[in-house]
Amino acid sequence: MAQVAVEMAQQQLRRKISSKERKWEDSFSNPDQTVIMWPEQAPEHIDILTTLYKSQHDDQYDDKVVSFLRRFLSNQRMFEEWTIVVEEVTAKGRRKPIAAVPLNVRLFIMDHPDQRSELKLKLRPLTSQLKQCNLVLLLSSHLLKEGLNDDVSLASTASHAERSSREQSVCDVASPHHVEESADQGILHLIDFCCIARHVSGRKRVSFG
């Protein structure tokens, strides 16, 4: 097995937040699998700040951004959706995406910061040499700041989104311009990879990790 490291990254538009590099470890139960384990005593916390929108008439977060933005955007999910990417880091420091999965933040907002939700995600392999990739993480949320859905802020957001609409998604990450390198078959188990999500009513600003 090649001596490479793996890095977890969260991407949205032009933003990318990465974890520390971790080494592959052989699985004791299956020689064809590799495992990456985060110790319970030393979990890695990653905070990500994002913005969500909610209807003024109920407590539900809008899966499609308010109608004002719909005139500007072709992809309505881009404000809520992050892409979790597993990147292989070679001995020369090159990073290549090997698995990815989209995560809609709206579905995992919780009322209390002490609440935690365990997520088990099945990532899509981006290389033929990776057969399966699973991720286990903990997610919690906390309110940061409340804003208003005023026309000025919406216009600013729409303008930014329109300029950034060509940024990477899972499909972009999997595009052919990424050169295929050798990657070992394996299942990645990520324990206590803690995520902090923060939300507000109206215009939502969320810290997610």
Short mmCIF file of C-alpha atoms in Angstrom, two decimals:
data_model
loop_
_atom_site.label_atom_id
_atom_site.label_comp_id
_atom_site.label_asym_id
_atom_site.label_seq_id
_atom_site.Cartn_x
_atom_site.Cartn_y
_atom_site.Cartn_z
CA MET A 1 0.00 0.00 0.00
CA ALA A 2 1.33 3.42 -0.92
CA GLN A 3 2.37 5.58 2.01
CA VAL A 4 -0.06 8.45 1.50
CA ALA A 5 -2.17 10.58 3.83
CA VAL A 6 -5.83 11.51 3.65
CA GLU A 7 -7.40 14.91 4.26
CA MET A 8 -11.07 15.78 4.81
CA ALA A 9 -12.26 19.00 3.15
CA GLN A 10 -15.56 20.90 3.13
CA GLN A 11 -16.20 23.01 0.05
CA GLN A 12 -18.82 25.62 -0.84
CA LEU A 13 -18.37 28.05 -3.72
CA ARG A 14 -14.87 29.51 -3.30
CA ARG A 15 -14.49 28.38 0.28
CA LYS A 16 -12.61 25.29 1.36
CA ILE A 17 -11.90 24.22 4.94
CA SER A 18 -9.69 21.20 5.51
CA SER A 19 -8.86 18.89 8.38
CA LYS A 20 -5.39 17.81 9.38
CA GLU A 21 -3.75 15.10 7.32
CA ARG A 22 -4.19 11.54 8.59
CA LYS A 23 -2.34 8.38 7.63
CA TRP A 24 -4.00 5.27 6.25
CA GLU A 25 -4.17 2.36 8.68
CA ASP A 26 -4.72 -1.28 7.73
CA SER A 27 -7.98 -2.81 8.86
CA PHE A 28 -7.60 -5.74 11.27
CA SER A 29 -10.75 -7.44 9.98
CA ASN A 30 -10.26 -7.01 6.23
CA PRO A 31 -6.88 -6.78 4.46
CA ASP A 32 -8.54 -5.03 1.49
CA GLN A 33 -9.75 -2.15 3.67
CA THR A 34 -8.03 0.79 5.30
CA VAL A 35 -9.32 2.83 8.21
CA ILE A 36 -8.73 6.31 9.58
CA MET A 37 -9.79 6.72 13.20
CA TRP A 38 -10.10 9.95 15.18
CA PRO A 39 -9.46 9.19 18.89
CA GLU A 40 -12.42 9.90 21.17
CA GLN A 41 -10.08 11.70 23.58
CA ALA A 42 -8.80 14.03 20.84
CA PRO A 43 -11.53 14.74 18.28
CA GLU A 44 -10.87 17.25 15.54
CA HIS A 45 -13.31 20.17 15.58
CA ILE A 46 -13.92 22.19 12.43
CA ASP A 47 -16.13 25.30 12.35
CA ILE A 48 -17.70 26.44 9.10
CA LEU A 49 -19.70 29.66 8.75
CA THR A 50 -22.60 29.67 6.31
CA THR A 51 -25.96 31.40 5.75
CA LEU A 52 -29.46 29.88 5.66
CA TYR A 53 -32.87 31.40 4.96
CA LYS A 54 -36.18 30.70 6.67
CA SER A 55 -39.77 31.66 5.92
CA GLN A 56 -41.18 34.46 8.07
CA HIS A 57 -44.40 32.45 8.47
CA ASP A 58 -43.00 29.25 9.98
CA ASP A 59 -39.85 27.74 11.48
CA GLN A 60 -38.89 25.73 8.42
CA TYR A 61 -35.69 26.51 6.55
CA ASP A 62 -36.24 27.16 2.86
CA ASP A 63 -34.78 24.41 0.70
CA LYS A 64 -34.91 26.85 -2.19
CA VAL A 65 -33.65 30.36 -1.56
CA VAL A 66 -36.29 33.13 -1.41
CA SER A 67 -38.04 34.13 -4.64
CA PHE A 68 -35.91 37.26 -5.03
CA LEU A 69 -32.83 35.11 -5.53
CA ARG A 70 -34.54 32.70 -7.90
CA ARG A 71 -34.40 35.32 -10.63
CA PHE A 72 -30.61 35.27 -10.41
CA LEU A 73 -29.72 31.65 -9.74
CA SER A 74 -29.98 28.44 -11.70
CA ASN A 75 -28.81 26.30 -8.76
CA GLN A 76 -30.98 27.09 -5.74
CA ARG A 77 -29.20 24.74 -3.32
CA MET A 78 -25.80 26.36 -3.45
CA PHE A 79 -26.29 28.44 -0.29
CA GLU A 80 -27.16 25.46 1.87
CA GLU A 81 -25.12 22.69 0.32
CA TRP A 82 -21.53 21.89 1.19
CA THR A 83 -19.49 19.17 -0.45
CA ILE A 84 -17.49 16.88 1.83
CA VAL A 85 -14.43 15.66 -0.04
CA VAL A 86 -11.83 13.04 0.88
CA GLU A 87 -8.49 14.03 -0.65
CA GLU A 88 -5.48 11.80 -1.07
CA VAL A 89 -2.24 13.59 -0.18
CA THR A 90 0.81 12.10 -1.88
CA ALA A 91 4.38 12.08 -0.58
CA LYS A 92 5.04 15.15 -2.77
CA GLY A 93 2.14 17.04 -1.20
CA ARG A 94 -0.22 16.81 -4.15
CA ARG A 95 -3.93 16.60 -3.31
CA LYS A 96 -6.38 14.60 -5.37
CA PRO A 97 -10.10 14.14 -4.56
CA ILE A 98 -10.92 10.45 -4.24
CA ALA A 99 -14.45 10.56 -2.78
CA ALA A 100 -17.16 13.16 -2.21
CA VAL A 101 -20.74 13.64 -0.99
CA PRO A 102 -23.02 16.72 -0.89
CA LEU A 103 -24.43 17.73 2.51
CA ASN A 104 -27.45 20.01 2.81
CA VAL A 105 -26.94 21.99 6.03
CA ARG A 106 -30.65 22.80 6.27
CA LEU A 107 -31.46 19.19 7.14
CA PHE A 108 -29.15 19.09 10.17
CA ILE A 109 -29.86 22.31 12.07
CA MET A 110 -30.61 21.62 15.74
CA ASP A 111 -32.30 23.78 18.37
CA HIS A 112 -29.70 23.44 21.13
CA PRO A 113 -25.90 23.69 20.89
CA ASP A 114 -25.50 20.71 23.24
CA GLN A 115 -27.36 18.42 20.85
CA ARG A 116 -25.29 16.15 18.64
CA SER A 117 -26.33 14.11 15.67
CA GLU A 118 -24.28 11.19 14.39
CA LEU A 119 -24.20 11.06 10.60
CA LYS A 120 -23.14 8.05 8.58
CA LEU A 121 -22.41 9.15 5.03
CA LYS A 122 -21.63 7.05 1.98
CA LEU A 123 -19.31 9.02 -0.29
CA ARG A 124 -19.14 8.56 -4.03
CA PRO A 125 -15.75 7.22 -5.18
CA LEU A 126 -14.03 9.52 -7.69
CA THR A 127 -11.39 7.02 -8.73
CA SER A 128 -11.79 3.48 -10.04
CA GLN A 129 -9.24 2.23 -7.51
CA LEU A 130 -11.46 3.19 -4.55
CA LYS A 131 -14.39 0.81 -4.19
CA GLN A 132 -16.16 2.26 -1.17
CA CYS A 133 -15.83 5.19 1.22
CA ASN A 134 -17.89 5.70 4.39
CA LEU A 135 -17.71 8.62 6.80
CA VAL A 136 -19.01 8.83 10.37
CA LEU A 137 -19.13 12.26 12.00
CA LEU A 138 -20.84 14.20 14.77
CA LEU A 139 -22.76 17.38 14.00
CA SER A 140 -23.99 20.10 16.36
CA SER A 141 -25.39 23.58 15.76
CA HIS A 142 -25.39 26.92 17.52
CA LEU A 143 -26.94 30.33 16.82
CA LEU A 144 -24.50 33.02 15.75
CA LYS A 145 -26.41 36.02 14.48
CA GLU A 146 -29.84 37.02 13.22
CA GLY A 147 -30.32 39.02 10.05
CA LEU A 148 -33.13 40.29 7.84
CA ASN A 149 -34.13 39.26 4.33
CA ASP A 150 -33.91 42.83 3.07
CA ASP A 151 -33.54 43.59 -0.63
CA VAL A 152 -30.06 45.05 -0.23
CA SER A 153 -28.59 41.99 1.45
CA LEU A 154 -30.40 39.65 -0.95
CA ALA A 155 -29.16 41.56 -3.98
CA SER A 156 -25.62 41.40 -2.64
CA THR A 157 -25.92 37.68 -2.02
CA ALA A 158 -27.42 37.04 -5.44
CA SER A 159 -24.68 39.02 -7.14
CA HIS A 160 -22.00 37.02 -5.35
CA ALA A 161 -23.73 33.74 -6.15
CA GLU A 162 -24.05 34.59 -9.82
CA ARG A 163 -20.31 35.26 -10.05
CA SER A 164 -19.53 32.02 -8.21
CA SER A 165 -22.00 29.70 -9.92
CA ARG A 166 -19.27 27.88 -11.83
CA GLU A 167 -17.48 26.66 -8.71
CA GLN A 168 -16.96 23.01 -7.86
CA SER A 169 -19.68 20.57 -6.83
CA VAL A 170 -19.35 16.82 -6.51
CA CYS A 171 -19.61 16.53 -10.29
CA ASP A 172 -16.91 19.17 -10.76
CA VAL A 173 -14.66 17.39 -8.29
CA ALA A 174 -15.09 14.23 -10.34
CA SER A 175 -14.35 15.91 -13.70
CA PRO A 176 -11.69 14.40 -15.99
CA HIS A 177 -9.09 17.13 -15.46
CA HIS A 178 -8.06 15.43 -12.22
CA VAL A 179 -5.24 13.04 -13.12
CA GLU A 180 -5.79 9.53 -11.84
CA GLU A 181 -3.16 8.29 -9.40
CA SER A 182 -2.97 5.02 -7.48
CA ALA A 183 -5.29 4.90 -4.47
CA ASP A 184 -5.77 1.92 -2.22
CA GLN A 185 -9.15 0.30 -1.75
CA GLY A 186 -10.59 1.13 1.60
CA ILE A 187 -13.35 2.23 3.90
CA LEU A 188 -12.73 5.42 5.79
CA HIS A 189 -14.27 5.58 9.24
CA LEU A 190 -14.06 9.04 10.73
CA ILE A 191 -15.01 9.08 14.40
CA ASP A 192 -15.67 12.24 16.39
CA PHE A 193 -15.09 14.49 13.42
CA CYS A 194 -17.21 17.12 15.13
CA CYS A 195 -19.23 19.66 13.20
CA ILE A 196 -20.51 22.91 14.65
CA ALA A 197 -23.45 24.43 12.81
CA ARG A 198 -24.91 27.74 13.83
CA HIS A 199 -28.18 29.19 12.67
CA VAL A 200 -30.44 32.21 13.02
CA SER A 201 -33.98 33.01 11.94
CA GLY A 202 -34.57 35.00 8.77
CA ARG A 203 -31.16 35.24 7.19
CA LYS A 204 -29.14 32.34 8.56
CA ARG A 205 -25.50 32.46 9.38
CA VAL A 206 -24.25 28.97 10.18
CA SER A 207 -20.97 27.69 11.48
CA PHE A 208 -20.57 24.15 10.22
CA GLY A 209 -17.75 21.71 10.46
#
